[in-house]
mmCIF file of C-alpha atoms and ligand atoms in Angstrom:
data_model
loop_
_atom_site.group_PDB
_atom_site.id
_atom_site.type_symbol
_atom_site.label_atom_id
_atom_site.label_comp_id
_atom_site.label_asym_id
_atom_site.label_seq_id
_atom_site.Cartn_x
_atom_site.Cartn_y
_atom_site.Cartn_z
ATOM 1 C CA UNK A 1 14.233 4.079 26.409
ATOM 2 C CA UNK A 2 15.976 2.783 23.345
ATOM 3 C CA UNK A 3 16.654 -0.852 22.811
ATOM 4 C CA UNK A 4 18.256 -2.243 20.047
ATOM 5 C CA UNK A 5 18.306 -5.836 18.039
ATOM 6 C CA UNK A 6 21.112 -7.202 16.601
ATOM 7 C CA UNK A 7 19.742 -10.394 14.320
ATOM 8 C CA UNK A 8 18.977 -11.432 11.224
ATOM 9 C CA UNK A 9 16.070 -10.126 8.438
ATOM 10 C CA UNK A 10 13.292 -12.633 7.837
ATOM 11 C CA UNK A 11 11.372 -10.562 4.654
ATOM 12 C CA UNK A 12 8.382 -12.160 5.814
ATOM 13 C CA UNK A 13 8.243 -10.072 9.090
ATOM 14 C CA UNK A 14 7.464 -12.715 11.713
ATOM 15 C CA UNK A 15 10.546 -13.390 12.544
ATOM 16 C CA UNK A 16 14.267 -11.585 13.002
ATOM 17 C CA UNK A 17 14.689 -7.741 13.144
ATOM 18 C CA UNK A 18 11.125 -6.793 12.023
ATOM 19 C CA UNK A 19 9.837 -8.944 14.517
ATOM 20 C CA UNK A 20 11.762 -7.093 16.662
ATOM 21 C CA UNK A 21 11.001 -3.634 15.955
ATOM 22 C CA UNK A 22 7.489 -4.438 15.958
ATOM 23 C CA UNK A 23 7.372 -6.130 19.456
ATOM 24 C CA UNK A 24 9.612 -3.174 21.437
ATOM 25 C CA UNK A 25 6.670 -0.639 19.180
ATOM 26 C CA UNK A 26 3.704 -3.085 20.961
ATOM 27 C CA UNK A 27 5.430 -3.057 24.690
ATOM 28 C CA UNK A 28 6.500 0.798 24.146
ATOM 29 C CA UNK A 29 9.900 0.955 23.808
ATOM 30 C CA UNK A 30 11.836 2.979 20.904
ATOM 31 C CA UNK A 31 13.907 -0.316 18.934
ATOM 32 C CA UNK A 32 17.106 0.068 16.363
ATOM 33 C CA UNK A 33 17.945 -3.006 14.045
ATOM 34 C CA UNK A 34 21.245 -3.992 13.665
ATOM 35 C CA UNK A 35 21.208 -6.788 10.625
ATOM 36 C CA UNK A 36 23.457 -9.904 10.723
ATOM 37 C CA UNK A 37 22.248 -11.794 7.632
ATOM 38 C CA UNK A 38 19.636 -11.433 4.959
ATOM 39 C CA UNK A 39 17.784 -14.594 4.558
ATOM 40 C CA UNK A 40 14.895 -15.304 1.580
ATOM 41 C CA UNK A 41 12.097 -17.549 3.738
ATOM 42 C CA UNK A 42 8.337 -17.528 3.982
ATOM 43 C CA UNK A 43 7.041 -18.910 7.865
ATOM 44 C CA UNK A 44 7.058 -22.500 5.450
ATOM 45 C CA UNK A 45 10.153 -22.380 3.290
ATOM 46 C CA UNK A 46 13.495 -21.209 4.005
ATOM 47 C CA UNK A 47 15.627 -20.731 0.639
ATOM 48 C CA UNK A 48 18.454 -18.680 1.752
ATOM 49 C CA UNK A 49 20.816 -16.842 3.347
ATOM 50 C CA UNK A 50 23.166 -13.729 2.730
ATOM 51 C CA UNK A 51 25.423 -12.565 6.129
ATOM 52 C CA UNK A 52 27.033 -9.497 6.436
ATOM 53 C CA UNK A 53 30.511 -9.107 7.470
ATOM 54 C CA UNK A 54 31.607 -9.096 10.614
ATOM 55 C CA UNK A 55 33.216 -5.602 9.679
ATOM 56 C CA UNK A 56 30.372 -4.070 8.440
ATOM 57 C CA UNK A 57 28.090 -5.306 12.073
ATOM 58 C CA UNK A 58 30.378 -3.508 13.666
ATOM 59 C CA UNK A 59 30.012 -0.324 11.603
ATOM 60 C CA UNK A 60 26.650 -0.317 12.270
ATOM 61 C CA UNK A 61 26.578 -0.679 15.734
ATOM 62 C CA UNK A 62 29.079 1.600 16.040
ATOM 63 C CA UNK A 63 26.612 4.166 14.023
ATOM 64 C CA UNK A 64 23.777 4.076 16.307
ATOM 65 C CA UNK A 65 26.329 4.180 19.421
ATOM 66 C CA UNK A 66 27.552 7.501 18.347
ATOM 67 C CA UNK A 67 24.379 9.547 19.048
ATOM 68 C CA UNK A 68 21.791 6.638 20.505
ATOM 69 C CA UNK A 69 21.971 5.891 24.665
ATOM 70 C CA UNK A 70 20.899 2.121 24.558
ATOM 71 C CA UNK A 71 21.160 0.048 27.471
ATOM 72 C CA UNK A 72 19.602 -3.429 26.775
ATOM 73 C CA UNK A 73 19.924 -5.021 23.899
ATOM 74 C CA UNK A 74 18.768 -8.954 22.456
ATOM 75 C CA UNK A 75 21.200 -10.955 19.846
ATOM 76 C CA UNK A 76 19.218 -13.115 17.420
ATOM 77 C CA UNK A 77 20.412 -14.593 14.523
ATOM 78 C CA UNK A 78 24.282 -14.441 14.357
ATOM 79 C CA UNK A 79 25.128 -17.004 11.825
ATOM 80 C CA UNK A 80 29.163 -17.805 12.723
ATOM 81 C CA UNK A 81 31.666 -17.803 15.404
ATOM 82 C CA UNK A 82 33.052 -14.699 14.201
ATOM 83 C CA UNK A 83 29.728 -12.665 14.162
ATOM 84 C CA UNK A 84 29.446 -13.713 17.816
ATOM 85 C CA UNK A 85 32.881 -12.973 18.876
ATOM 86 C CA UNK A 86 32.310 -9.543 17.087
ATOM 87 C CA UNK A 87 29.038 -9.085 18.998
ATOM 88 C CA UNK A 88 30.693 -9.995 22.659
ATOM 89 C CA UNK A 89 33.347 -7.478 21.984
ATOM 90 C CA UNK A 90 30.639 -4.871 21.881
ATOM 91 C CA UNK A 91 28.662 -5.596 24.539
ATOM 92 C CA UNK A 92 31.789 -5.411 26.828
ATOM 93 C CA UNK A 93 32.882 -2.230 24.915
ATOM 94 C CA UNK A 94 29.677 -0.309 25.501
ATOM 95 C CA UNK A 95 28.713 -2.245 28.672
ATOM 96 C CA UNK A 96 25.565 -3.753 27.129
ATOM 97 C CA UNK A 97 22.804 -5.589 29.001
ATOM 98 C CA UNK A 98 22.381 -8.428 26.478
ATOM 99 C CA UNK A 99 18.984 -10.788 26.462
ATOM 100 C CA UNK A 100 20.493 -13.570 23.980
ATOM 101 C CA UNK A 101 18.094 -15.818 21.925
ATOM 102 C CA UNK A 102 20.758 -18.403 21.112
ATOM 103 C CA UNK A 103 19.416 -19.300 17.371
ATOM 104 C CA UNK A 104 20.051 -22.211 15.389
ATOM 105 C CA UNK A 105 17.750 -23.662 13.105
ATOM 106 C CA UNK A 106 14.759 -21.603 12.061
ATOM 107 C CA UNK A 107 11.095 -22.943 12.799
ATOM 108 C CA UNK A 108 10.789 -23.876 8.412
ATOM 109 C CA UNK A 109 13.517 -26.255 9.171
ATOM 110 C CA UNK A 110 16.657 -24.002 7.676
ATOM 111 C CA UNK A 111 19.983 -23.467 8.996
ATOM 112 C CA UNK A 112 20.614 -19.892 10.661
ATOM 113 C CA UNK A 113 23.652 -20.808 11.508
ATOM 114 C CA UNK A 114 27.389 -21.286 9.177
ATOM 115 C CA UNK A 115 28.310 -24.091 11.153
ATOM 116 C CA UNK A 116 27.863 -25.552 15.008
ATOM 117 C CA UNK A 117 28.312 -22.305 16.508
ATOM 118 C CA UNK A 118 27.369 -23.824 20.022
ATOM 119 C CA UNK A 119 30.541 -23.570 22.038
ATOM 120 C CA UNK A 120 30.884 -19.840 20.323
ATOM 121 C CA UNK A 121 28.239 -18.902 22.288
ATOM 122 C CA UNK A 122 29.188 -20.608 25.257
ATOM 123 C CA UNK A 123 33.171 -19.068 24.982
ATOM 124 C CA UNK A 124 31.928 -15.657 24.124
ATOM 125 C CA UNK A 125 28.704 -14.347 24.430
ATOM 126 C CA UNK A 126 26.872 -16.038 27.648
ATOM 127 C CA UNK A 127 29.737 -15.367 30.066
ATOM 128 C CA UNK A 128 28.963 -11.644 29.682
ATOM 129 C CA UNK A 129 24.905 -12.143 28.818
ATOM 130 C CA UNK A 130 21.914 -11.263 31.894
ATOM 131 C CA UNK A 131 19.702 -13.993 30.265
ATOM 132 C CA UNK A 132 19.486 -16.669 27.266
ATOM 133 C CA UNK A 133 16.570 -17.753 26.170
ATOM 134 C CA UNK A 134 17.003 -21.400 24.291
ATOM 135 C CA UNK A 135 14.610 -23.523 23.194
ATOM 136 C CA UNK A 136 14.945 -27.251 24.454
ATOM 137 C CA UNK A 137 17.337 -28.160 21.040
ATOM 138 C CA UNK A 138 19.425 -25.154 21.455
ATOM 139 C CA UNK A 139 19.545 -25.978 25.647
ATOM 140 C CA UNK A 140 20.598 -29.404 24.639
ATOM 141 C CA UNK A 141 23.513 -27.992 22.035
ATOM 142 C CA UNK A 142 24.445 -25.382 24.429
ATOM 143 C CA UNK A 143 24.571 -27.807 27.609
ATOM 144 C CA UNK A 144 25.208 -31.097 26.132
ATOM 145 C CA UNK A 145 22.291 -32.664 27.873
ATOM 146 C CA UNK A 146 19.752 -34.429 26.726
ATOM 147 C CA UNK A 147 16.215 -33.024 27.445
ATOM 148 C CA UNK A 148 12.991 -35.096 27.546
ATOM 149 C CA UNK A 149 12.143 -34.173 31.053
ATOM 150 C CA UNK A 150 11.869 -31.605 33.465
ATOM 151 C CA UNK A 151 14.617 -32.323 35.744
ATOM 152 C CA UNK A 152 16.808 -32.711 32.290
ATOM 153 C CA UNK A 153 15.617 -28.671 31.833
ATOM 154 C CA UNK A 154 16.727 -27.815 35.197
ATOM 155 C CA UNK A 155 20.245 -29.832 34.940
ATOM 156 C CA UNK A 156 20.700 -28.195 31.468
ATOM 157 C CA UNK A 157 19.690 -24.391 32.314
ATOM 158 C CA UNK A 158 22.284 -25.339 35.691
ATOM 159 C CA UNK A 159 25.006 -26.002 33.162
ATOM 160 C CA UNK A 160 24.433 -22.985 30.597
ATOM 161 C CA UNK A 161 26.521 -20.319 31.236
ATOM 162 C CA UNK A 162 24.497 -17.223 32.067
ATOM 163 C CA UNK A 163 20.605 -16.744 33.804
ATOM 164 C CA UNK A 164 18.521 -19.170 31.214
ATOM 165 C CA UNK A 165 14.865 -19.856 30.254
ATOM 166 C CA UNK A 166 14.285 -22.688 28.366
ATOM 167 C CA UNK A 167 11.605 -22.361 26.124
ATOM 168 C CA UNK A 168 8.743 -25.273 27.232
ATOM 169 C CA UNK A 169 6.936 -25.251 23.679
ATOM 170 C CA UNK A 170 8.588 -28.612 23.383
ATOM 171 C CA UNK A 171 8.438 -29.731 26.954
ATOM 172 C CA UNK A 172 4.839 -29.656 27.486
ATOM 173 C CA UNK A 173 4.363 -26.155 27.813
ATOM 174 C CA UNK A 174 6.914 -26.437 30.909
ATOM 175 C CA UNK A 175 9.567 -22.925 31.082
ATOM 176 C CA UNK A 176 12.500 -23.887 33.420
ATOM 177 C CA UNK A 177 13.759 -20.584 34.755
ATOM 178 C CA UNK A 178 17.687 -20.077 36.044
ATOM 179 C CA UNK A 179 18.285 -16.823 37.674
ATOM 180 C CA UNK A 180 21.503 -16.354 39.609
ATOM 181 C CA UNK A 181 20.903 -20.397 40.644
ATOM 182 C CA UNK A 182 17.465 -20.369 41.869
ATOM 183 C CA UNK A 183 15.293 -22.610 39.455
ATOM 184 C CA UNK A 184 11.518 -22.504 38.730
ATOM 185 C CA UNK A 185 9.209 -23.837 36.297
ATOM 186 C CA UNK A 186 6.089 -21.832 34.649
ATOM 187 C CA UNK A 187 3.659 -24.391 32.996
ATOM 188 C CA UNK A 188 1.744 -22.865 30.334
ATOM 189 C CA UNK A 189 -1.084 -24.576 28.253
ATOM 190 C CA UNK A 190 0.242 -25.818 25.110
ATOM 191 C CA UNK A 191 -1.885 -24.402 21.872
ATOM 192 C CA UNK A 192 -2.470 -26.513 19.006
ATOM 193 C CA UNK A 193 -1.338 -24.013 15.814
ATOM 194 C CA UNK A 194 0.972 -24.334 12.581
ATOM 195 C CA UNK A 195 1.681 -20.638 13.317
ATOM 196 C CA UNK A 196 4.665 -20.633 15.793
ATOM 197 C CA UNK A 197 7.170 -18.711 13.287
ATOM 198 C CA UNK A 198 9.259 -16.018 14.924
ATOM 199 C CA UNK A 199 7.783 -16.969 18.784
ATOM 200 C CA UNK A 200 11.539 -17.193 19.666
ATOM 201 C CA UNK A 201 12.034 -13.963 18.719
ATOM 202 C CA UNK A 202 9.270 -12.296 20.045
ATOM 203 C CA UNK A 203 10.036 -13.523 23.279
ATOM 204 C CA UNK A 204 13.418 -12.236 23.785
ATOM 205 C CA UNK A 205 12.578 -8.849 22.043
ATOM 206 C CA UNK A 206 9.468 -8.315 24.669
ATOM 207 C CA UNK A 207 12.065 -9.561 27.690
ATOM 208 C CA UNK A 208 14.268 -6.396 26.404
ATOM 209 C CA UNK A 209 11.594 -4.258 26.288
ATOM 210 C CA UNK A 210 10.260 -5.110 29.743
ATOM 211 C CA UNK A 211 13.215 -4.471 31.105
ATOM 212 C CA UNK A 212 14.239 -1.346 29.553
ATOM 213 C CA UNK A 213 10.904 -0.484 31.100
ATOM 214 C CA UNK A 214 11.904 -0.907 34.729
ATOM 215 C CA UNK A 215 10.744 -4.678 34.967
ATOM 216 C CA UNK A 216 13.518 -6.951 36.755
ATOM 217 C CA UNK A 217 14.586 -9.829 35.005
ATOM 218 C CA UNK A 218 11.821 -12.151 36.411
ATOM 219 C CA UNK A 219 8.598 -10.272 35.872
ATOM 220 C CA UNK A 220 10.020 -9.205 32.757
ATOM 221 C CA UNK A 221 10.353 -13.139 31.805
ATOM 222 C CA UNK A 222 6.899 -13.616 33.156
ATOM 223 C CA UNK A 223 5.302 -10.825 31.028
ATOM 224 C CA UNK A 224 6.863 -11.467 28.068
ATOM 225 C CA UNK A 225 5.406 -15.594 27.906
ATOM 226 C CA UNK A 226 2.033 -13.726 28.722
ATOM 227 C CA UNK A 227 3.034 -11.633 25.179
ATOM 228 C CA UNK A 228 4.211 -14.231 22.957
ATOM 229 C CA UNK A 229 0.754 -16.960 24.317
ATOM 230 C CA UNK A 230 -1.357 -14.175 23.499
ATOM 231 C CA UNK A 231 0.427 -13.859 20.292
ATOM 232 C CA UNK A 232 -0.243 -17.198 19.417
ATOM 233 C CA UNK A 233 -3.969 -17.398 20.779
ATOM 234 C CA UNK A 234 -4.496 -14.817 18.555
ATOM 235 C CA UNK A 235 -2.542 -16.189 15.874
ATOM 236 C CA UNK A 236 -0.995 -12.099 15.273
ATOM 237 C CA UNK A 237 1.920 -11.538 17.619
ATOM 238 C CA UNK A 238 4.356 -8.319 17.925
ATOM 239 C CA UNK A 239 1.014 -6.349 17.266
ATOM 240 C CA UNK A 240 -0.912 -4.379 19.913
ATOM 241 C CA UNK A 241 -3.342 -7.043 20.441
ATOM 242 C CA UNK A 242 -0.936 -8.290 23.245
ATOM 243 C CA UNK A 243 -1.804 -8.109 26.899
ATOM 244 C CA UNK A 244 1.050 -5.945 28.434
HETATM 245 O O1 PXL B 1 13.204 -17.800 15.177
HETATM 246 C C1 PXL B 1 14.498 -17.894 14.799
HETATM 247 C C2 PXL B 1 14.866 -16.945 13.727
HETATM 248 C C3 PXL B 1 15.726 -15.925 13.981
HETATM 249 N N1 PXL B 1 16.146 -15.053 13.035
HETATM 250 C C4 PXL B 1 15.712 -15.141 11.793
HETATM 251 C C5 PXL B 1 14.827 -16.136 11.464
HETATM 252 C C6 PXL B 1 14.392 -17.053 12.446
HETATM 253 C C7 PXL B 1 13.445 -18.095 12.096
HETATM 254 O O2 PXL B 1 12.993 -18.230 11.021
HETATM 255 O O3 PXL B 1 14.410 -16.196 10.227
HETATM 256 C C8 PXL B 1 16.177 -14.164 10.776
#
């Protein structure tokens, strides 16, 4: 079972492709890091950011894809419309089961992204994705609704374009689940902690590795918000301390 991670490096490690690699290690599943962007950031202060070219993505996913089986894989940060086009012509080429964790704006406040690379994902990437995973701002840029309720969650994850969770850390703790058009809500208990760096990230990673497990999509959604709230009970995620 080899998954793989195509995002970008936080050097602090609780967020991107170390994140990553250490949540597939914690759920048992072997993980390869394909790297979008450098950034410089602590879990406070984002400084900066140095992408990778488009060319050079593809050389590396093109590297592990010569001698590496890999069916599922999760997209993190991918920075510009042409990273994401780059990334959708791979998953079609090597018929990848993609889990994509549209990102935007990191939790310190800086910008992931080159420029509004919304509709990018929405052209590209979700038509041929099993499951995005947006939190409520990213649902909002990716639907064009407005979300302050739960029926806004479940007209938004309606509109976007592939099987959707959005995230309910900023919706009272309420999930709103889309697969193949039958909605449900999980409610979780909200926890009070500064330490919510990387959850995003965590979340789609343990998805992947749930389902490269054997999970289906929904109990693999289910155990992986049990992952990330234990995470953040325990203020550690993507370690072994995680119920799975
Ligand atoms: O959680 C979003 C995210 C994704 N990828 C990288 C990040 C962050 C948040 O900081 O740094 C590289």
């Amino acid at each position: 079972m080899i998954v793989m991670s195509i995002a970008g490096v936080d050097p602090s490690g609780g967020a991107g492709v170390f994140a990553d690699l250490k949540t597939f290690q914690a759920i048992g599943v072997y993980g390869c890091g394909i790297v979008t962007a450098l950034t410089a950031q602590n879990p406070y202060k984002f400084f900066s950011t140095m992408p990778v070219s488009p060319e050079y993505i593809e050389e590396q996913i093109d590297s592990v894809m010569d001698s590496y089986e890999v069916e599922f894989i999760k997209t993190g940060m991918l920075y510009s419309p042409e990273i994401i086009e780059l990334v959708s012509k791979k998953v079609k080429e090597y018929r990848l089961k993609a889990v994509v964790d549209p990102v935007m704006v990191a939790t310190s406040g800086g910008d992931l992204t080159k420029e509004d690379i919304a509709d990018a994902f929405n052209k590209y990437l979700l038509p041929q994705s099993i499951l995005t995973t947006p939190n409520v701002s990213e649902a909002e840029k990716l639907s064009g609704i407005d979300i302050n309720t739960k029926e806004d969650a479940i007209k938004a994850c309606e509109k976007i374009r592939c099987n959707s969770i959005i995230t309910g850390g900023h919706l009272d703790g309420i999930n709103t689940i889309n697969i193949n058009g039958n909605v449900t809500t999980i409610k979780q208990k909200l926890i009070e902690t500064e330490n919510l760096h990387g959850t995003g990230c965590n979340l789609s990673s343990a998805i992947v590795a749930h389902l490269a497990k054997g999970n289906d999509l929904k109990t693999s959604i289910v155990k992986s918000l049990d992952y990330v709230y234990e995470g953040i009970k325990n203020g550690n995620y993507g370690t072994l301390i995680a119920k799975i």
